[in-house]
XYZ file of C-alpha atoms in Angstrom:
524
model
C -45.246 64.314 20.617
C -45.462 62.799 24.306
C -45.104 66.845 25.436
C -48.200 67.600 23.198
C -50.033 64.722 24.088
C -49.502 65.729 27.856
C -50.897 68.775 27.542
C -53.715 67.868 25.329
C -54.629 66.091 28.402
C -53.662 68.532 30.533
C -55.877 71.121 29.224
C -58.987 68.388 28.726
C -58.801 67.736 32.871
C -58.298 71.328 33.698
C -61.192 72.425 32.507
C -63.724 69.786 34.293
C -61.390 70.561 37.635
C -61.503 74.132 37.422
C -65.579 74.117 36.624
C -66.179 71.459 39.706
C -63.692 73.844 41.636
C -65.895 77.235 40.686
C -69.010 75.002 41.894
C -67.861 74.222 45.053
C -66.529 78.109 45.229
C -69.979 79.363 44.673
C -71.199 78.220 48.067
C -69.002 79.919 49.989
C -69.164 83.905 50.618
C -66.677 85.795 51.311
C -65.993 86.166 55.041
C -64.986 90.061 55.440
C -66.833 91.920 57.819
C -68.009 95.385 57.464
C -68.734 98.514 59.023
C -66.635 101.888 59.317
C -63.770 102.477 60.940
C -62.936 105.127 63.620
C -61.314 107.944 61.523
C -57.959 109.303 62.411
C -59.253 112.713 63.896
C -62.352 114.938 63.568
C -62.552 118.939 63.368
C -65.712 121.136 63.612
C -65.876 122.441 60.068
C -67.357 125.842 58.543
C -70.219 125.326 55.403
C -70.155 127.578 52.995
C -73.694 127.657 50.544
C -73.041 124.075 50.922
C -69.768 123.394 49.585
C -66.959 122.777 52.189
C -64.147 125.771 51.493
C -59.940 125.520 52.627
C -59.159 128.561 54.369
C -56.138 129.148 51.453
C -58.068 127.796 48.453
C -61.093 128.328 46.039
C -63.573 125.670 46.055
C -61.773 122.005 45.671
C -63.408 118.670 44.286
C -61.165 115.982 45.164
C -57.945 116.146 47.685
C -55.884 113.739 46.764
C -53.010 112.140 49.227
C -50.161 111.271 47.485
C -48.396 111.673 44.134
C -46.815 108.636 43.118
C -47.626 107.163 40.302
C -51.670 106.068 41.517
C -52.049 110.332 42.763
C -50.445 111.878 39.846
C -51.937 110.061 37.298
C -55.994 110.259 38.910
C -54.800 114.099 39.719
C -53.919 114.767 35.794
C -57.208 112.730 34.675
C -59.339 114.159 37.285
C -58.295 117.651 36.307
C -58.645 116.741 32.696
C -62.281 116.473 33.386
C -62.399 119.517 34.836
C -62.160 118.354 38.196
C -60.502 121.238 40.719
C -57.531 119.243 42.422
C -55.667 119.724 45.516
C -52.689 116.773 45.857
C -50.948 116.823 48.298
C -47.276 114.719 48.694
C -45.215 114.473 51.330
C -41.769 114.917 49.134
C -42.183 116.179 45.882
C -38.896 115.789 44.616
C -37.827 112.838 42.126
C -38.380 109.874 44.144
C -35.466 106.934 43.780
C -37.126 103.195 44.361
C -35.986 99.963 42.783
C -39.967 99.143 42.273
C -42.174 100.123 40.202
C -39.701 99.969 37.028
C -41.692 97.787 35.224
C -45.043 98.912 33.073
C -46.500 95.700 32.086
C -48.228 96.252 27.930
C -51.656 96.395 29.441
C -50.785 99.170 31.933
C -49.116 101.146 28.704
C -52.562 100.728 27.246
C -54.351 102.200 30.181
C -51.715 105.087 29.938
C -52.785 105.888 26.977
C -56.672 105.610 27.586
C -55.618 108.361 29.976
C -53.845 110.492 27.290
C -50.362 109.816 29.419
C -48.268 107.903 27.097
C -45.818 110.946 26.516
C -45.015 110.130 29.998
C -42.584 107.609 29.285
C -41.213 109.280 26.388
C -37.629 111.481 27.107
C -36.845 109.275 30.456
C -34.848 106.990 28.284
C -37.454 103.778 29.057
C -36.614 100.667 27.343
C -39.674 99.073 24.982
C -40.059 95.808 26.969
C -41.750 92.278 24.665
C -41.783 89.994 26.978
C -39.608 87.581 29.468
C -37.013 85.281 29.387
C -37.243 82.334 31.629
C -34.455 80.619 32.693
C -33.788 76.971 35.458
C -30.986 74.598 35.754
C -29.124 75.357 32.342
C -32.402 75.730 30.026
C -34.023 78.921 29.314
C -37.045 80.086 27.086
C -38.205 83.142 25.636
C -41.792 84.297 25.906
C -43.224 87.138 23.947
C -45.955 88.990 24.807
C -49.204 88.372 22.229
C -48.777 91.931 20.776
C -49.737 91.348 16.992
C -53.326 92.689 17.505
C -51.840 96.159 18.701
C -50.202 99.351 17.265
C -46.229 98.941 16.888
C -45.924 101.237 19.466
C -47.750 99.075 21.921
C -45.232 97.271 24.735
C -44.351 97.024 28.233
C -41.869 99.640 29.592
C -38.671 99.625 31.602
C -37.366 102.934 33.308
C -36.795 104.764 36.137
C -39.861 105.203 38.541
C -38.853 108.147 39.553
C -38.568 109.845 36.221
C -41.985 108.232 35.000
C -42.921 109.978 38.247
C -41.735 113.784 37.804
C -43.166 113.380 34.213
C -46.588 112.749 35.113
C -46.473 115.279 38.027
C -45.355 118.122 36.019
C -47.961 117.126 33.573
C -50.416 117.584 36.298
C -49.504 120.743 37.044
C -50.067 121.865 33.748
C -53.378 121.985 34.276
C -54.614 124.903 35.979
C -57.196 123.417 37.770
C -54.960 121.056 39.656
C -52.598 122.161 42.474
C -49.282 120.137 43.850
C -48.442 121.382 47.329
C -45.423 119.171 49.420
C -47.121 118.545 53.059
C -47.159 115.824 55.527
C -51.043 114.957 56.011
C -51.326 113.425 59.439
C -55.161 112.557 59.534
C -58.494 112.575 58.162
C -61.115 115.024 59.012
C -64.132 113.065 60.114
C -67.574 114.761 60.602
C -70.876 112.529 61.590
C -69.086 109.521 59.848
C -68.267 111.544 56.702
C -64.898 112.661 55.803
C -64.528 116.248 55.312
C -60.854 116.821 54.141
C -57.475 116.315 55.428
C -55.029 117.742 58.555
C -51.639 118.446 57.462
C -48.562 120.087 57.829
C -46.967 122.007 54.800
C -43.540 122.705 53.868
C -43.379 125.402 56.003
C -44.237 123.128 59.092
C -47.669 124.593 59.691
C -50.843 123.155 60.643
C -53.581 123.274 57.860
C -56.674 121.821 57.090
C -57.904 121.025 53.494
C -61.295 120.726 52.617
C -63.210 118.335 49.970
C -66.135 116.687 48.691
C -64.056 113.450 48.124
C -60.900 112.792 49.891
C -58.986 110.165 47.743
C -55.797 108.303 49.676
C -52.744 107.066 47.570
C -50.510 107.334 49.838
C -48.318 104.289 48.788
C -47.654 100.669 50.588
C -46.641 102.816 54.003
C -49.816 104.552 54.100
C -50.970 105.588 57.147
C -54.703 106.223 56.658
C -55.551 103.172 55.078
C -56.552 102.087 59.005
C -59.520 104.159 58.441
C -60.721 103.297 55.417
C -60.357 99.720 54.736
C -59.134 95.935 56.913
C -55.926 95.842 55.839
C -54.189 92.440 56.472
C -50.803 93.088 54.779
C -48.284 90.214 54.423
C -44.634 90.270 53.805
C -44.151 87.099 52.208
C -39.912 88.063 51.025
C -37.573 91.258 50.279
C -36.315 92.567 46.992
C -32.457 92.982 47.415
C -31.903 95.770 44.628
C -28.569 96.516 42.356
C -27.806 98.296 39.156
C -25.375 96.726 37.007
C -23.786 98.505 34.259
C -21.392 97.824 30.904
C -23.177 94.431 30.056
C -26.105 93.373 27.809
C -28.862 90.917 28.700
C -28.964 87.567 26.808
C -32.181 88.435 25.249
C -32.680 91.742 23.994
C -35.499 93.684 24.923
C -37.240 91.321 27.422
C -37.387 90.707 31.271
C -35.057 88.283 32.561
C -36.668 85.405 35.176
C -34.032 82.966 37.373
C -35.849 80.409 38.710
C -33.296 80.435 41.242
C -33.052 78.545 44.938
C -34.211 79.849 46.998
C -36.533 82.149 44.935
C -36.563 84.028 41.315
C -33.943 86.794 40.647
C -34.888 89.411 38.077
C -33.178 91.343 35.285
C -34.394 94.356 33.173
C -33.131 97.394 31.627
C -33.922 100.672 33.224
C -31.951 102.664 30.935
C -30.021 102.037 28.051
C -26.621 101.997 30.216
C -28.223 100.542 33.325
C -29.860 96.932 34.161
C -31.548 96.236 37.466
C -31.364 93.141 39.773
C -33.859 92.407 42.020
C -32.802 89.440 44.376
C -35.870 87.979 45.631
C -34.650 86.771 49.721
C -37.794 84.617 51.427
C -39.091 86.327 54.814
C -39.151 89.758 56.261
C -35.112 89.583 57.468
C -32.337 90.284 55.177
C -28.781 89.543 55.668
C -27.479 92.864 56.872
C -25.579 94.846 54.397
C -23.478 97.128 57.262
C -21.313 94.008 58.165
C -21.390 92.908 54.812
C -22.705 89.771 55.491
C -25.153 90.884 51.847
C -22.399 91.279 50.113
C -20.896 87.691 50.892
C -24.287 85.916 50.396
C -25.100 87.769 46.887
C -21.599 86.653 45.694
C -21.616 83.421 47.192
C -25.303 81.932 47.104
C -26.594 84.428 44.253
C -23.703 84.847 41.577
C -23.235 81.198 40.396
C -27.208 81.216 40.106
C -27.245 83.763 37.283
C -26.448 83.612 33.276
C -22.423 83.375 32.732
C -22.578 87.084 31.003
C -23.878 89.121 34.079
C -21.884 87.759 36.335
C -19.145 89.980 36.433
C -21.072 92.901 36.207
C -23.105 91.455 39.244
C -20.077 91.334 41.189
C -18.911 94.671 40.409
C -22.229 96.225 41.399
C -21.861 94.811 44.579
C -18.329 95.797 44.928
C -19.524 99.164 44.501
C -21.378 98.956 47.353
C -25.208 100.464 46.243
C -26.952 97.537 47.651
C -30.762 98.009 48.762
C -33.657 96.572 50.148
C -37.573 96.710 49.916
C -40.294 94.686 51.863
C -42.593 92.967 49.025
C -46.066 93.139 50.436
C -49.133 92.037 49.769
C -52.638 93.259 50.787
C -55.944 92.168 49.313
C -58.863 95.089 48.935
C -61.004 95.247 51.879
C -62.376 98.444 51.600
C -64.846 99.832 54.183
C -66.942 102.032 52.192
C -66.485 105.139 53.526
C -69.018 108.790 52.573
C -66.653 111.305 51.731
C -63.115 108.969 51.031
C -61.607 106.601 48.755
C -58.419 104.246 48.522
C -56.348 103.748 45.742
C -52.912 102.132 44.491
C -50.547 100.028 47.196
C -52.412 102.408 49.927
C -55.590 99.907 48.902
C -54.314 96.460 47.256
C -51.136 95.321 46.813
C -49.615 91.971 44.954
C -46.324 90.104 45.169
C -44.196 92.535 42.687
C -42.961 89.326 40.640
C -44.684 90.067 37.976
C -44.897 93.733 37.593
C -48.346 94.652 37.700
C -48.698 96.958 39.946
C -48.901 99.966 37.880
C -51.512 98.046 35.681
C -53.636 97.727 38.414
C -53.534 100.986 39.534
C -54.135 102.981 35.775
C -56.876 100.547 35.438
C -58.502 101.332 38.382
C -58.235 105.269 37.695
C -59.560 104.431 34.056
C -62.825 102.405 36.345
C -62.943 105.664 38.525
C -62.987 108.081 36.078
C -66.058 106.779 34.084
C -67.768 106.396 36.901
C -66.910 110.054 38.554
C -67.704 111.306 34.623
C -71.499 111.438 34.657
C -71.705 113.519 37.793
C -71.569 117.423 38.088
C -72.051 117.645 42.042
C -69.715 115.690 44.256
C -71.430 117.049 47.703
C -73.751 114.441 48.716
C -71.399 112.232 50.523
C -73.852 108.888 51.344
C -74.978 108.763 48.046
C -72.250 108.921 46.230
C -70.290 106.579 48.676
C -73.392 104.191 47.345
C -72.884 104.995 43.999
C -68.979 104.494 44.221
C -69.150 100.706 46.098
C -69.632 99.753 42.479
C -66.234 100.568 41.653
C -64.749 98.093 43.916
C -66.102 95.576 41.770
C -65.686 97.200 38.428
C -61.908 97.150 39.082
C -62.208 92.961 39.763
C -61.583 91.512 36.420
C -58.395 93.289 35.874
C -56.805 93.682 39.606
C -57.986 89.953 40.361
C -56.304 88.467 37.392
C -52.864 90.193 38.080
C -53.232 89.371 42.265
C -53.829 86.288 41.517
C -51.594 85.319 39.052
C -48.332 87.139 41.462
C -49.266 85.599 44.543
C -49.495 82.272 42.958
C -46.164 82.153 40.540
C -44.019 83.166 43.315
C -44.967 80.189 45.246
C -44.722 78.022 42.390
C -41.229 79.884 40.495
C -39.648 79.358 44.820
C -37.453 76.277 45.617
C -39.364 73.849 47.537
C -37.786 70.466 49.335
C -41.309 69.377 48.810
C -40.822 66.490 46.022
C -44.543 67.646 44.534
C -43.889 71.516 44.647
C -40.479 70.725 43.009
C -42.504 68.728 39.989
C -45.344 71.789 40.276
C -42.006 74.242 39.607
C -40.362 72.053 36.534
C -44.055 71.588 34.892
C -44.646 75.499 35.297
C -40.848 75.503 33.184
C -41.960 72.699 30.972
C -45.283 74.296 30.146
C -45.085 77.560 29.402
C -42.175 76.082 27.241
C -44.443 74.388 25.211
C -44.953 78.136 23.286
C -48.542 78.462 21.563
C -51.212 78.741 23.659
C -49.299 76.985 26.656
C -47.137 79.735 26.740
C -49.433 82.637 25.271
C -52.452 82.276 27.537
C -50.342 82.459 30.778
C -47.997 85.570 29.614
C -51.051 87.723 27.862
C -52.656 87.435 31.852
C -49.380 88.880 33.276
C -49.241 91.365 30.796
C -52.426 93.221 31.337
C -53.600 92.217 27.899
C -56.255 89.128 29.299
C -58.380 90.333 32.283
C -59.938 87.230 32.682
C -59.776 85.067 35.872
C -61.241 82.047 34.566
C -58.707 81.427 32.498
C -56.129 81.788 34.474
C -57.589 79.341 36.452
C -57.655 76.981 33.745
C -54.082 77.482 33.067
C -52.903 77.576 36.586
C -54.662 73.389 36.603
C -53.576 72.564 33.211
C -49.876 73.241 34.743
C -50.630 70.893 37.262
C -52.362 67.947 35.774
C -49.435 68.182 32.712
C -46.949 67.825 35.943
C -48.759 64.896 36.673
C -48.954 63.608 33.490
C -45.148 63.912 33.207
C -45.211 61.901 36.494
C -47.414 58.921 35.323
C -46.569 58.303 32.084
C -45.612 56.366 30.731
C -45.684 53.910 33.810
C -46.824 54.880 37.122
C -45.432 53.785 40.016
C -47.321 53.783 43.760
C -44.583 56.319 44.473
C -45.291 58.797 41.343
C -48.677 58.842 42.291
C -49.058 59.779 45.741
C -46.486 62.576 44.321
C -48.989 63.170 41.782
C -51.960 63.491 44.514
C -49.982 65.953 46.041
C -49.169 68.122 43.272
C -52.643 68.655 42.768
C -53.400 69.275 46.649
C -50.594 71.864 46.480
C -51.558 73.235 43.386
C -54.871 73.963 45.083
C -53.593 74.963 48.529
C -51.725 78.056 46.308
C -54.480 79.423 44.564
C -56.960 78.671 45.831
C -56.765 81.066 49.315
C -55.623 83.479 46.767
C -59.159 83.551 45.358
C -60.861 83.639 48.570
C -59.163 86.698 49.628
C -59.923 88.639 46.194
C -63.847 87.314 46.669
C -65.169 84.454 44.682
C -67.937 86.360 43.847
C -66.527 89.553 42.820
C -63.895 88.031 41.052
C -65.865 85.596 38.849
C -69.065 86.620 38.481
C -69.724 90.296 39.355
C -72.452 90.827 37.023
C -73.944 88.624 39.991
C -73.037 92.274 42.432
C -75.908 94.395 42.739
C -73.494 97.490 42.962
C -72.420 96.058 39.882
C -75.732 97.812 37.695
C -75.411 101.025 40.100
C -76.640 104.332 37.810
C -75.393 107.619 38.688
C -77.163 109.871 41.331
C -79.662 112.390 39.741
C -80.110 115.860 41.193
């Protein structure tokens, strides 16, 4: 009863904190500057009845750089539409990453608005209904709210690299679309308008592509994103990756979560034979795996951390000696809005991959892109349809700013902290979302995908909070408990809320408010 009683306070104070908090918000603007960037070379192109023509090619509407999973889903959707598609990706063979495993339910959703749900069918994925939280002995189970949806309807756990090749070859089913392996090395700039794309093909030779609309998805490396946005990417930890094999996860069918010290460590089934591990290590360094100085700190710092029944698979997977690394970074949108280009998936926003919604992001944003593309037969008039298109940046801000938000902020709050308040900010998090109805529903249907509303994450983010300091002050307060309390809350807000600045108060909350927002179609 004192649990519920916390919360029903809780939830009473959140909601007068979080509306004073989106007051004060609402003065401030967003500070990013704008402008265009210097693009990354410029050729003297030849006009053809005024459509821009590749010296190899018919006519093309979009290039598009890259074919992960961003490229070769817009490339099948664009071409679906009867779009003519050139993509072009560096390596076109199956690519082998221990991210992007994860497709949150939302993001399955937004696979099948695009008609690609076969994709994950025949790679051996693993139906995925929700997480399994576990800190200091205790554990709980959180499904995802899926009883409004088809049976089919679930997250999805495979190999990226397979989900991949799948939609790639269905891509190139479609006669209009062409996959060519090249290096592109720049953007073609003409009179502030880009034109196309330099690049070398798998031959080694020097060709340029032409295009009404280049679109760049060229992954979290990219190398154009210079030119068409500010990016201000942060590497707040690595993933330390492993498979482990010949054991079964304590709860069937979900994500595993160890709120671990010094940060979470994952679990999730990739395959029906294979789990990955994802050891989250704070900062960009890594204990180096050569001298196996990994090794000793996985089995030494890392195994005792982790349910009794993995353990000995986790040390044979290190045993075997498969042991890599990835940077997690994170990069809010801050496009330039450029005539003639466009940035999509980790090449244009990226999130803390905690929480697995990067591919949700991404098909959402392709879903935004392709209703707005939809209406319009003529791609060639580069201003105005670089006008047109600034409304997509905050068409995509319900969904992207939700999932941003919501990463950035649980990894601070799932990490080990020496701080006494971020310690009681960490066990209310625990505590709360183990209260199950809406304490636990509301939080988990925003990771999933399935609630696109930042306002109520928000809401939830304080009602964690003041419940930690209810837990703190009652039943008797002490002077101690709460200046603890005091700073709990000044924590809680020093988290989230330069999170929400970066996304954009505006945009995120109230982008009816955007005039780019009500932008109609050109008309020719």
């Amino acid at each position: 009863m004192a649990d519920q009683y916390y919360y029903a306070l809780g939830s009473v104070l959140a909601i007068v904190m979080a509306t004073g908090l989106l007051y004060n918000l609402l003065g401030k603007r967003n500070g990013r500057g704008e402008g265009n960037a210097a693009a990354a070379a410029t050729t003297t192109t030849t006009e053809i009845s005024g459509v821009y023509r590749s010296k190899k090619d018919d006519d093309v509407d979009v290039i598009i750089v890259g074919a992960g999973v961003a490229g070769a889903a817009l490339a099948h959707t664009l071409g679906k539409d009867g779009r003519r598609v050139h993509v072009i990706e560096r390596d076109l063979t199956e690519p082998d990453r221990i991210v992007g495993e994860l497709l949150q339910p939302g993001g399955y959703l937004k696979l099948i608005e695009l008609g690609l749900q076969d994709c994950v069918e025949n790679i051996d994925a693993q139906r995925v209904f929700g997480y399994a939280l576990f800190k200091d002995g205790r554990n709980t189970r959180l499904s995802y709210p899926l009883e409004k949806f088809h049976s089919n309807v679930s997250g999805r756990s495979f190999h990226n690299g397979r989900f991949i090749q799948k939609m790639r070859e269905k891509a190139a089913t479609l006669p209009n679309v062409r996959l060519e392996q090249g290096t592109v090395t720049s953007l073609l700039e003409e009179k502030g308008t880009i034109k196309g794309v330099q690049y070398k093909n798998k031959n080694g030779e020097e060709v340029s592509a032409y295009a009404p609309l280049t679109i760049v998805c060229d992954g979290c490396f990219s190398n154009l994103r210079k030119s068409l946005c500010k990016p201000k990417v942060d590497v707040p930890s690595c993933f330390v990756g492993l498979i482990l094999e010949n054991c079964e996860l304590p709860y069937v069918n979900h994500g595993h979560v160890i709120l671990a010290d010094p940060s979470p460590i994952l679990f999730y089934k990739i395959s029906s034979t294979e789990i990955r591990c994802l050891v989250d290590v704070p900062g960009q360094k890594v204990p180096s795996i050569s001298n196996g100085e990994m090794a000793k700190y996985l089995k030494t710092m890392v195994a005792p951390q982790i349910p009794p029944q993995l353990q000995d698979s986790f040390i044979a997977a290190i045993d075997r000696g498969n042991i890599r690394t990835m940077p997690n970074r994170s990069m809010p949108a801050a496009p330039h809005p450029t005539p003639g280009a466009l940035l999509m998936g980790d090449a244009f926003n990226m999130r803390h991959p905690l929480t697995g919604g990067g591919m949700t992001v991404a098909l959402s944003d392709i879903v935004v892109l392709r209703d707005l593309l939809r209406p319009l037969l003529d791609l060639n008039d580069a201003p105005t349809l670089c006008r047109y298109l600034e409304s997509f940046y905050t068409l995509r801000k319900p969904v992207a700013s939700t999932i941003n938000t919501l990463a950035g902020a649980l990894y601070k709050v799932f990490c080990a902290s020496p701080d006494e308040a971020l310690k009681e900010m960490r066990q209310a998090c625990f505590d709360y979302l183990s209260l199950g109805g809406v304490c636990s529903q509301g939080p988990v249907s925003l990771l999933s995908g399935l609630n696109p509303r930042p306002l109520s994450l928000v809401v939830h983010f304080f009602a964690v909070a003041i419940y930690g300091v209810g837990r703190l002050l009652l039943p008797f307060p002490s002077p101690k408990r709460v200046w603890i309390g005091a700073k709990l809350i000044s924590g809680a807000s020093g988290i989230i809320l330069p999170i929400i600045k970066a996304e954009g108060v505006r945009q995120m909350f109230f982008p009816a408010t955007v005039p780019a927002y009500y932008r109609a179609p050109p008309v020719h």
